[in-house]
């Protein structure tokens, strides 16, 4: 019956029109929406498996990153011993004869698991005591502007060939220093330049 066939076609075109109004302007957009909805439903249905897979991958990546971070930590500990001695020598030559200087390297942990960042898991802080018998404290808490500049000069003198920085500004490096110390600072600046 041609009338029944025509009604069936018009009904189908009406359904397609409704789908296009609701899910896209073209058949391709409607089909794309259906595919996306199917994938989203599939992700929701299989979320437990996906979560387990992601957790496994996270563990694998953490273990790989931890190996690199351990290597970096070991190199930092090894280098810090050399750095401490050389910086101490430089500070002594800058008229700080009783100086104590060291790098405190602590591992960042949370729930007995090392907390990784893009630079490893170490938290490094420099400690100094410029006076005999004084307790070493973090540089950021006790150093004056002039002392900080001299400490930075000593550190830069040790690592200048490794850090790749071509210009360094030393603010107040001559603050509160005598002629003898000023001369030593000038010599160290000349060496660094």
Backbone as CSV, one residue per row, in Angstrom:
resi,resn,N_x,N_y,N_z,CA_x,CA_y,CA_z,C_x,C_y,C_z
1,UNK,0.867,-1.188,0.000,0.000,0.000,0.000,0.901,1.235,0.000
2,UNK,0.833,2.082,-1.040,1.696,3.261,-1.153,1.431,4.275,-0.033
3,UNK,0.201,4.367,0.445,-0.102,5.324,1.506,0.605,4.920,2.798
4,UNK,0.582,3.641,3.117,1.247,3.147,4.316,2.753,3.343,4.211
5,UNK,3.306,3.105,3.037,4.742,3.284,2.804,5.107,4.761,2.968
6,UNK,4.274,5.664,2.421,4.509,7.100,2.534,4.436,7.543,3.997
7,UNK,3.455,7.047,4.753,3.332,7.373,6.179,4.568,6.910,6.959
8,UNK,5.060,5.717,6.630,6.250,5.174,7.297,7.471,6.053,7.018
9,UNK,7.636,6.492,5.774,8.768,7.350,5.395,8.662,8.708,6.091
10,UNK,7.451,9.296,6.090,7.254,10.601,6.729,7.492,10.500,8.243
11,UNK,7.072,9.400,8.859,7.284,9.199,10.287,8.781,9.101,10.593
12,UNK,9.498,8.367,9.729,10.957,8.227,9.917,11.643,9.575,9.731
13,UNK,11.247,10.346,8.706,11.829,11.672,8.481,11.528,12.603,9.657
14,UNK,10.337,12.474,10.237,9.975,13.281,11.401,10.868,12.941,12.597
15,UNK,11.121,11.628,12.819,12.010,11.207,13.907,13.437,11.727,13.674
16,UNK,13.901,11.631,12.430,15.244,12.128,12.092,15.311,13.637,12.319
17,UNK,14.259,14.353,11.951,14.201,15.797,12.168,14.280,16.149,13.651
18,UNK,13.544,15.401,14.488,13.589,15.626,15.934,14.988,15.368,16.490
19,UNK,15.615,14.278,16.013,16.982,13.966,16.449,17.949,15.082,16.051
20,UNK,17.790,15.607,14.840,18.671,16.671,14.363,18.467,17.955,15.164
21,UNK,17.206,18.266,15.534,16.953,19.453,16.352,17.575,19.321,17.741
22,UNK,17.600,18.104,18.278,18.066,17.891,19.637,19.571,17.612,19.717
23,UNK,20.148,16.894,18.733,21.522,16.406,18.862,22.493,16.896,17.786
24,UNK,22.060,17.686,16.835,22.972,18.193,15.816,22.227,18.584,14.564
25,UNK,22.857,19.406,13.737,22.182,19.910,12.538,22.220,18.935,11.380
26,UNK,23.168,17.961,11.461,23.286,17.000,10.357,23.219,15.578,10.925
27,UNK,23.025,14.629,10.037,23.002,13.219,10.427,24.358,12.837,11.037
28,UNK,25.445,13.369,10.435,26.790,13.064,10.937,26.950,13.538,12.389
29,UNK,26.428,14.738,12.706,26.517,15.258,14.065,25.696,14.411,15.034
30,UNK,24.544,13.966,14.599,23.697,13.106,15.437,24.417,11.792,15.718
31,UNK,25.019,11.199,14.674,25.748,9.941,14.848,26.985,10.135,15.746
32,UNK,27.642,11.282,15.607,28.802,11.595,16.447,28.365,11.724,17.914
33,UNK,27.217,12.380,18.151,26.689,12.499,19.512,26.403,11.110,20.087
34,UNK,25.823,10.247,19.282,25.517,8.889,19.724,26.796,8.142,20.098
35,UNK,27.833,8.297,19.268,29.100,7.622,19.535,29.723,8.132,20.846
36,UNK,29.698,9.447,21.038,30.237,10.032,22.275,29.451,9.559,23.495
37,UNK,28.115,9.532,23.376,27.271,9.081,24.485,27.552,7.612,24.801
38,UNK,27.750,6.802,23.763,28.056,5.380,23.959,29.398,5.221,24.673
39,UNK,30.391,5.982,24.234,31.718,5.913,24.867,31.669,6.360,26.324
40,UNK,30.898,7.418,26.592,30.762,7.903,27.965,30.075,6.860,28.838
41,UNK,29.019,6.257,28.318,28.318,5.200,29.051,29.252,4.020,29.302
42,UNK,30.019,3.654,28.298,30.970,2.552,28.422,32.019,2.862,29.500
43,UNK,32.483,4.105,29.539,33.458,4.520,30.555,32.853,4.417,31.947
44,UNK,31.595,4.843,32.088,30.917,4.782,33.390,30.722,3.332,33.811
45,UNK,30.274,2.491,32.881,30.020,1.084,33.192,31.321,0.376,33.572
46,UNK,32.412,0.719,32.880,33.700,0.059,33.119,34.635,0.902,33.992
47,UNK,34.081,1.800,34.790,34.908,2.728,35.564,35.805,2.014,36.571
48,UNK,35.343,0.923,37.164,36.173,0.199,38.134,37.418,-0.366,37.462
49,UNK,37.244,-0.977,36.288,38.391,-1.517,35.551,39.329,-0.402,35.117
50,UNK,38.755,0.710,34.658,39.565,1.846,34.233,40.344,2.417,35.413
51,UNK,39.689,2.524,36.563,40.347,3.042,37.763,41.512,2.138,38.162
52,UNK,41.293,0.828,38.156,42.368,-0.114,38.497,43.522,0.018,37.515
53,UNK,43.205,0.151,36.255,44.242,0.305,35.233,45.043,1.587,35.444
54,UNK,44.336,2.684,35.751,45.017,3.956,35.986,45.856,3.910,37.256
55,UNK,45.350,3.256,38.302,46.117,3.128,39.540,47.379,2.310,39.319
56,UNK,47.278,1.257,38.514,48.445,0.433,38.200,49.471,1.258,37.430
57,UNK,48.998,2.030,36.452,49.903,2.863,35.662,50.550,3.928,36.548
58,UNK,49.757,4.501,37.479,50.301,5.503,38.400,51.423,4.901,39.238
59,UNK,51.226,3.693,39.737,52.256,3.023,40.534,53.519,2.777,39.719
60,UNK,53.336,2.336,38.483,54.491,2.095,37.615,55.257,3.384,37.351
61,UNK,54.523,4.464,37.061,55.168,5.746,36.800,55.830,6.301,38.061
62,UNK,55.187,6.128,39.217,55.767,6.575,40.487,57.083,5.843,40.743
63,UNK,57.073,4.517,40.541,58.288,3.726,40.774,59.423,4.165,39.844
64,UNK,59.088,4.425,38.577,60.104,4.881,37.626,60.641,6.256,38.020
65,UNK,59.749,7.157,38.415,60.167,8.498,38.833,60.962,8.429,40.132
66,UNK,60.597,7.505,41.018,61.301,7.356,42.289,62.753,6.912,42.071
67,UNK,62.969,6.047,41.097,64.343,5.634,40.779,65.191,6.843,40.374
68,UNK,64.622,7.686,39.537,65.339,8.887,39.093,65.539,9.838,40.268
69,UNK,64.500,10.008,41.098,64.592,10.899,42.258,65.629,10.390,43.264
70,UNK,65.721,9.069,43.434,66.732,8.499,44.340,68.143,8.812,43.829
71,UNK,68.323,8.670,42.529,69.622,8.978,41.923,69.957,10.458,42.114
72,UNK,68.963,11.316,41.899,69.153,12.757,42.094,69.481,13.065,43.556
73,UNK,68.773,12.418,44.487,69.025,12.612,45.915,70.466,12.232,46.265
74,UNK,70.905,11.079,45.786,72.270,10.624,46.079,73.316,11.594,45.537
75,UNK,73.071,12.119,44.340,74.003,13.092,43.764,73.992,14.389,44.567
76,UNK,72.825,14.803,45.028,72.747,16.013,45.847,73.518,15.847,47.152
77,UNK,73.356,14.694,47.802,74.057,14.441,49.061,75.562,14.448,48.819
78,UNK,75.984,13.777,47.751,77.411,13.723,47.423,77.956,15.117,47.117
79,UNK,77.233,15.878,46.297,77.696,17.213,45.917,77.637,18.183,47.094
80,UNK,76.661,18.009,47.982,76.519,18.951,49.108,77.752,18.934,49.999
81,UNK,78.381,17.772,50.148,79.593,17.692,50.971,80.705,18.540,50.358
82,UNK,80.868,18.437,49.054,81.888,19.247,48.366,81.511,20.722,48.423
83,UNK,80.251,21.014,48.187,79.770,22.396,48.206,79.996,23.031,49.574
84,UNK,79.634,22.317,50.622,79.780,22.838,51.978,81.230,23.224,52.258
85,UNK,82.152,22.350,51.917,83.568,22.613,52.201,84.084,23.804,51.395
86,UNK,83.745,23.842,50.106,84.241,24.933,49.258,83.613,26.277,49.630
87,UNK,82.317,26.281,49.938,81.655,27.524,50.345,82.235,28.001,51.674
88,UNK,82.458,27.074,52.595,83.062,27.435,53.882,84.439,28.075,53.663
89,UNK,85.251,27.496,52.784,86.569,28.069,52.482,86.433,29.477,51.901
90,UNK,85.475,29.650,50.985,85.256,30.969,50.381,84.784,31.981,51.423
91,UNK,83.896,31.569,52.314,83.413,32.481,53.356,84.535,32.844,54.322
92,UNK,85.377,31.886,54.637,86.527,32.179,55.503,87.447,33.201,54.836
93,UNK,87.625,33.084,53.520,88.480,34.046,52.806,87.818,35.419,52.701
94,UNK,86.508,35.482,52.963,85.784,36.765,52.953,85.601,37.303,54.371
95,UNK,86.527,36.982,55.239,86.550,37.451,56.630,85.378,36.946,57.463
96,UNK,85.047,35.690,57.280,84.082,35.025,58.160,84.792,33.766,58.688
97,UNK,85.809,33.938,59.547,86.695,32.824,59.921,86.034,31.726,60.760
98,UNK,85.011,32.027,61.481,84.384,31.046,62.377,83.072,30.513,61.788
99,UNK,82.907,30.634,60.512,81.644,30.286,59.866,81.390,28.778,59.880
100,UNK,80.139,28.433,60.078,79.650,27.065,59.912,78.606,27.141,58.807
101,UNK,78.745,26.317,57.797,77.825,26.336,56.652,77.550,24.901,56.247
102,UNK,76.272,24.584,56.064,75.938,23.255,55.542,74.566,23.276,54.872
103,UNK,74.358,22.283,54.030,73.070,22.107,53.356,72.305,21.007,54.077
104,UNK,71.104,21.319,54.503,70.239,20.347,55.157,69.306,19.775,54.098
105,UNK,69.494,18.506,53.787,68.691,17.858,52.744,67.722,16.899,53.429
106,UNK,66.437,17.225,53.346,65.405,16.388,53.959,64.496,15.839,52.870
107,UNK,64.089,14.607,53.065,63.169,13.979,52.124,61.737,14.351,52.500
108,UNK,60.959,14.781,51.495,59.542,15.083,51.737,58.762,13.775,51.682
109,UNK,58.123,13.427,52.787,57.354,12.183,52.861,55.953,12.471,53.380
110,UNK,55.043,11.624,52.966,53.667,11.694,53.430,53.159,10.262,53.537
111,UNK,52.735,9.865,54.702,52.296,8.485,54.946,53.381,7.491,54.546
112,UNK,54.620,7.787,54.932,55.783,6.940,54.673,56.056,6.738,53.175
113,UNK,55.536,7.630,52.359,55.759,7.568,50.909,56.388,8.892,50.500
114,UNK,57.434,8.828,49.700,58.132,10.039,49.281,57.238,10.848,48.345
115,UNK,57.170,12.150,48.613,56.351,13.056,47.813,57.222,13.605,46.683
116,UNK,56.882,13.248,45.466,57.666,13.648,44.307,57.141,14.947,43.701
117,UNK,58.085,15.747,43.222,57.745,16.926,42.437,58.614,16.873,41.183
118,UNK,58.571,17.900,40.380,59.361,17.875,39.152,60.856,17.982,39.422
119,UNK,61.246,18.287,40.664,62.660,18.381,41.022,63.063,17.331,42.064
120,UNK,62.316,16.266,42.175,62.646,15.203,43.114,61.818,15.276,44.377
121,UNK,62.338,14.691,45.450,61.598,14.677,46.712,62.347,15.382,47.837
122,UNK,63.437,16.044,47.495,64.242,16.702,48.516,63.749,18.107,48.825
123,UNK,63.862,18.459,50.097,63.666,19.830,50.550,65.030,20.272,51.074
124,UNK,65.645,21.243,50.407,67.012,21.643,50.728,67.008,23.044,51.311
125,UNK,67.732,23.181,52.421,67.838,24.486,53.069,69.283,24.660,53.530
126,UNK,69.830,25.853,53.281,71.192,26.154,53.710,71.168,26.744,55.110
127,UNK,72.059,26.246,55.957,72.199,26.723,57.330,73.554,27.393,57.493
128,UNK,73.604,28.399,58.347,74.849,29.112,58.589,74.900,29.630,60.014
129,UNK,76.115,29.687,60.520,76.411,30.377,61.772,77.703,31.141,61.513
130,UNK,77.631,32.451,61.611,78.798,33.283,61.319,79.654,33.497,62.559
131,UNK,79.134,33.190,63.730,79.855,33.449,64.982,80.125,32.156,65.728
132,UNK,81.281,32.093,66.338,81.688,30.916,67.091,80.675,30.624,68.203
133,UNK,80.221,29.379,68.272,79.299,28.963,69.317,77.831,29.215,69.011
134,UNK,77.545,30.006,67.998,76.141,30.277,67.649,75.554,29.070,66.917
135,UNK,74.309,28.802,67.218,73.607,27.683,66.591,73.357,27.996,65.111
136,UNK,73.741,27.085,64.196,73.429,27.319,62.776,71.917,27.402,62.572
137,UNK,71.511,28.365,61.776,70.093,28.579,61.481,69.933,28.729,59.973
138,UNK,68.707,28.573,59.470,68.501,28.764,58.028,68.933,30.163,57.600
139,UNK,69.609,30.228,56.489,70.120,31.504,55.976,69.002,32.533,55.866
140,UNK,67.862,32.115,55.379,66.766,33.063,55.156,66.276,33.704,56.451
141,UNK,66.545,33.085,57.601,66.063,33.623,58.868,67.058,34.532,59.578
142,UNK,68.368,34.352,59.316,69.323,35.099,60.130,70.265,36.013,59.364
143,UNK,70.419,35.815,58.076,71.425,36.581,57.340,70.917,37.987,57.015
144,UNK,71.807,38.975,57.225,71.495,40.351,56.829,71.703,40.467,55.318
145,UNK,71.337,41.620,54.767,71.505,41.820,53.322,72.943,41.682,52.888
146,UNK,73.875,42.294,53.650,75.294,42.221,53.306,75.839,40.813,53.448
147,UNK,75.456,40.125,54.545,75.898,38.740,54.738,75.343,37.845,53.640
148,UNK,74.082,38.052,53.310,73.448,37.254,52.270,74.170,37.427,50.936
149,UNK,74.566,38.657,50.640,75.291,38.908,49.396,76.642,38.198,49.411
150,UNK,77.350,38.213,50.538,78.651,37.530,50.622,78.479,36.017,50.552
151,UNK,77.431,35.508,51.188,77.156,34.065,51.124,76.872,33.672,49.680
152,UNK,76.062,34.497,49.007,75.746,34.218,47.609,77.011,34.291,46.749
153,UNK,77.882,35.249,47.041,79.154,35.361,46.315,79.972,34.088,46.499
154,UNK,80.024,33.574,47.731,80.774,32.343,48.002,80.163,31.159,47.252
155,UNK,78.852,31.051,47.281,78.177,29.941,46.584,78.382,30.062,45.084
156,UNK,78.192,31.271,44.542,78.364,31.481,43.096,79.799,31.209,42.665
157,UNK,80.754,31.504,43.530,82.159,31.235,43.208,82.397,29.735,43.029
158,UNK,81.654,28.930,43.780,81.813,27.480,43.716,81.087,26.896,42.504
159,UNK,79.883,27.392,42.211,79.058,26.752,41.164,78.983,27.553,39.870
160,UNK,79.759,28.610,39.746,79.616,29.505,38.592,79.782,28.794,37.258
161,UNK,80.623,27.803,37.185,80.842,27.115,35.909,79.773,26.066,35.614
162,UNK,78.854,25.830,36.553,77.849,24.784,36.369,76.422,25.297,36.180
163,UNK,76.126,26.532,36.585,74.725,26.962,36.585,74.265,27.648,35.313
164,UNK,75.176,28.094,34.447,74.791,28.670,33.165,74.206,30.069,33.237
165,UNK,74.302,30.736,34.389,73.781,32.095,34.519,74.939,33.054,34.279
166,UNK,74.773,33.959,33.321,75.883,34.825,32.930,75.951,36.121,33.730
167,UNK,74.857,36.537,34.347,74.848,37.797,35.102,74.271,37.565,36.490
168,UNK,74.991,38.079,37.500,74.528,37.977,38.877,74.638,39.358,39.507
169,UNK,73.591,39.772,40.207,73.592,41.071,40.876,73.750,40.819,42.373
170,UNK,74.770,41.467,42.986,75.005,41.357,44.415,74.630,42.685,45.056
171,UNK,73.479,42.731,45.682,72.992,43.946,46.321,73.590,44.063,47.724
172,UNK,74.116,45.220,48.063,74.675,45.517,49.381,75.851,44.616,49.746
173,UNK,76.596,44.155,48.779,77.703,43.241,49.075,78.797,43.918,49.891
174,UNK,78.861,45.251,49.805,79.890,45.980,50.540,79.362,46.596,51.831
175,UNK,78.140,46.285,52.207,77.527,46.892,53.393,78.226,46.417,54.664
176,UNK,78.684,47.365,55.456,79.246,47.073,56.768,80.565,46.331,56.745
177,UNK,81.361,46.454,55.692,82.642,45.762,55.644,83.787,46.768,55.697
178,UNK,84.897,46.322,56.272,86.078,47.181,56.372,86.872,47.131,55.080
179,UNK,87.943,47.927,55.019,88.768,47.968,53.816,89.375,46.629,53.472
180,UNK,89.838,45.888,54.495,90.460,44.586,54.271,89.447,43.595,53.675
181,UNK,88.253,43.553,54.255,87.212,42.651,53.762,86.725,43.105,52.386
182,UNK,86.608,44.418,52.205,86.172,44.942,50.906,87.145,44.528,49.808
183,UNK,88.434,44.561,50.122,89.445,44.140,49.143,89.254,42.664,48.790
184,UNK,89.023,41.826,49.799,88.820,40.390,49.564,87.558,40.147,48.724
185,UNK,86.516,40.928,49.008,85.279,40.808,48.216,85.561,41.212,46.775
186,UNK,86.308,42.275,46.589,86.660,42.716,45.235,87.444,41.663,44.482
187,UNK,88.394,41.028,45.154,89.184,39.961,44.517,88.280,38.806,44.121
188,UNK,87.342,38.434,45.015,86.416,37.323,44.723,85.493,37.678,43.560
189,UNK,85.030,38.937,43.509,84.199,39.380,42.383,84.978,39.327,41.079
190,UNK,86.262,39.726,41.132,87.098,39.675,39.939,87.264,38.226,39.462
191,UNK,87.486,37.304,40.406,87.595,35.893,40.044,86.305,35.396,39.407
192,UNK,85.192,35.777,39.994,83.886,35.326,39.493,83.594,35.890,38.113
193,UNK,84.025,37.144,37.880,83.733,37.762,36.582,84.578,37.120,35.496
